[in-house]
């Protein structure tokens, strides 16, 4: 019984944080990405988190990636594993907010471009011609 309730709770959290590519595009527009940048960034979110605002990933260096664009705890947020630079001036826990994560992705993009994301480097040709289906 306890296991069933636990699994239902985990599933409910996953459903809450999964969003569509159209919702992802809206968050990116609100963050200030241009109409030509939005499709590329939606593609990046597809491969970084599968459009999951609650996604996390533990890295071999001890840092952790958070949310839709897998914002790294070492460089971009505070209060996470081995946080150091806090480039987006937000807590790592706040990166589970889809909009906060997209806003931080804008900061990352302004400093490093698309190549800041492994997903872009691995899927460059697809992301450069990505079409959003809304």
Short mmCIF file of C-alpha atoms in Angstrom, two decimals:
data_model
loop_
_atom_site.label_atom_id
_atom_site.label_comp_id
_atom_site.label_asym_id
_atom_site.label_seq_id
_atom_site.Cartn_x
_atom_site.Cartn_y
_atom_site.Cartn_z
CA UNK A 1 0.00 0.00 0.00
CA UNK A 2 2.77 2.46 0.94
CA UNK A 3 4.65 1.63 -2.26
CA UNK A 4 1.53 2.26 -4.36
CA UNK A 5 0.95 5.67 -2.76
CA UNK A 6 4.64 6.54 -3.21
CA UNK A 7 4.55 5.59 -6.91
CA UNK A 8 1.36 7.59 -7.45
CA UNK A 9 2.99 10.62 -5.81
CA UNK A 10 6.07 10.32 -8.04
CA UNK A 11 3.90 9.98 -11.15
CA UNK A 12 1.82 13.02 -10.17
CA UNK A 13 4.95 15.16 -9.78
CA UNK A 14 6.26 14.04 -13.17
CA UNK A 15 2.96 14.91 -14.85
CA UNK A 16 2.87 18.36 -13.26
CA UNK A 17 6.31 19.29 -14.53
CA UNK A 18 6.02 17.94 -18.10
CA UNK A 19 5.00 20.65 -20.55
CA UNK A 20 4.44 20.90 -24.30
CA UNK A 21 6.83 22.38 -26.82
CA UNK A 22 4.29 25.21 -27.25
CA UNK A 23 4.41 26.00 -23.53
CA UNK A 24 8.20 25.84 -23.69
CA UNK A 25 8.12 28.39 -26.53
CA UNK A 26 5.97 30.75 -24.44
CA UNK A 27 8.40 30.61 -21.52
CA UNK A 28 11.27 31.37 -23.90
CA UNK A 29 9.42 34.30 -25.47
CA UNK A 30 8.72 35.68 -21.98
CA UNK A 31 12.43 35.31 -21.19
CA UNK A 32 13.32 37.53 -24.15
CA UNK A 33 14.41 35.03 -26.79
CA UNK A 34 13.73 36.17 -30.36
CA UNK A 35 11.40 34.35 -32.75
CA UNK A 36 14.41 32.83 -34.53
CA UNK A 37 16.02 31.67 -31.27
CA UNK A 38 12.88 30.10 -29.77
CA UNK A 39 12.72 27.00 -32.04
CA UNK A 40 16.39 26.21 -31.43
CA UNK A 41 15.91 26.52 -27.68
CA UNK A 42 12.74 24.38 -27.76
CA UNK A 43 14.81 21.69 -29.49
CA UNK A 44 17.47 22.03 -26.80
CA UNK A 45 14.82 21.56 -24.08
CA UNK A 46 13.54 18.49 -25.92
CA UNK A 47 16.91 16.78 -25.61
CA UNK A 48 18.06 18.23 -22.28
CA UNK A 49 14.94 17.41 -20.24
CA UNK A 50 12.18 16.06 -22.52
CA UNK A 51 10.29 19.28 -21.65
CA UNK A 52 10.36 18.32 -17.97
CA UNK A 53 10.66 21.34 -15.66
CA UNK A 54 11.36 18.98 -12.76
CA UNK A 55 14.22 17.11 -14.41
CA UNK A 56 17.53 16.69 -12.58
CA UNK A 57 20.85 15.12 -13.48
CA UNK A 58 23.82 14.33 -11.23
CA UNK A 59 27.15 15.06 -12.90
CA UNK A 60 30.41 13.22 -12.27
CA UNK A 61 32.00 16.40 -10.87
CA UNK A 62 29.42 16.52 -8.05
CA UNK A 63 27.34 19.31 -9.57
CA UNK A 64 23.70 18.87 -10.51
CA UNK A 65 21.62 20.08 -13.46
CA UNK A 66 18.11 21.39 -12.88
CA UNK A 67 14.90 21.82 -14.82
CA UNK A 68 13.87 22.43 -18.39
CA UNK A 69 17.30 23.55 -19.64
CA UNK A 70 19.33 21.55 -17.11
CA UNK A 71 20.84 24.60 -15.42
CA UNK A 72 24.10 23.60 -13.71
CA UNK A 73 24.49 24.16 -9.97
CA UNK A 74 28.20 24.98 -10.11
CA UNK A 75 27.89 27.89 -12.55
CA UNK A 76 24.37 29.22 -12.54
CA UNK A 77 22.46 28.80 -9.25
CA UNK A 78 22.99 28.84 -5.49
CA UNK A 79 22.29 26.29 -2.79
CA UNK A 80 22.93 23.24 -4.94
CA UNK A 81 25.69 20.68 -4.84
CA UNK A 82 29.01 22.52 -5.07
CA UNK A 83 27.39 25.81 -6.17
CA UNK A 84 30.05 28.44 -6.77
CA UNK A 85 29.19 31.23 -9.22
CA UNK A 86 25.37 31.75 -9.10
CA UNK A 87 25.39 33.37 -12.55
CA UNK A 88 21.60 33.65 -12.68
CA UNK A 89 21.23 34.94 -9.10
CA UNK A 90 18.61 32.33 -8.18
CA UNK A 91 18.54 29.23 -6.02
CA UNK A 92 18.87 25.86 -7.67
CA UNK A 93 15.46 24.90 -6.26
CA UNK A 94 13.92 27.87 -8.08
CA UNK A 95 15.16 26.34 -11.35
CA UNK A 96 12.20 23.93 -11.13
CA UNK A 97 10.02 26.90 -12.13
CA UNK A 98 9.73 26.69 -15.90
CA UNK A 99 9.88 30.48 -16.28
CA UNK A 100 12.82 30.97 -13.90
CA UNK A 101 14.68 28.22 -15.76
CA UNK A 102 13.99 29.84 -19.14
CA UNK A 103 15.10 33.22 -17.77
CA UNK A 104 18.36 31.65 -16.61
CA UNK A 105 18.75 29.92 -19.98
CA UNK A 106 18.66 33.40 -21.52
CA UNK A 107 21.61 34.45 -19.29
CA UNK A 108 23.50 31.29 -20.25
CA UNK A 109 22.75 31.89 -23.94
CA UNK A 110 23.91 35.52 -23.78
CA UNK A 111 27.26 34.41 -22.33
CA UNK A 112 27.91 31.16 -24.19
CA UNK A 113 25.43 30.76 -27.05
CA UNK A 114 23.71 27.51 -27.95
CA UNK A 115 26.89 25.48 -27.52
CA UNK A 116 26.54 25.79 -23.74
CA UNK A 117 24.16 22.82 -24.05
CA UNK A 118 25.35 19.31 -24.90
CA UNK A 119 21.97 18.72 -26.53
CA UNK A 120 22.68 21.40 -29.11
CA UNK A 121 26.14 20.08 -29.87
CA UNK A 122 24.74 16.56 -30.28
CA UNK A 123 21.67 17.57 -32.33
CA UNK A 124 22.85 20.78 -34.04
CA UNK A 125 21.43 20.08 -37.49
CA UNK A 126 18.01 19.17 -36.10
CA UNK A 127 17.92 22.12 -33.70
CA UNK A 128 19.00 24.61 -36.36
CA UNK A 129 15.99 23.64 -38.48
CA UNK A 130 13.54 22.76 -35.70
CA UNK A 131 9.89 23.57 -36.33
CA UNK A 132 7.50 24.04 -33.39
CA UNK A 133 4.13 22.35 -33.89
CA UNK A 134 1.48 24.31 -32.00
#
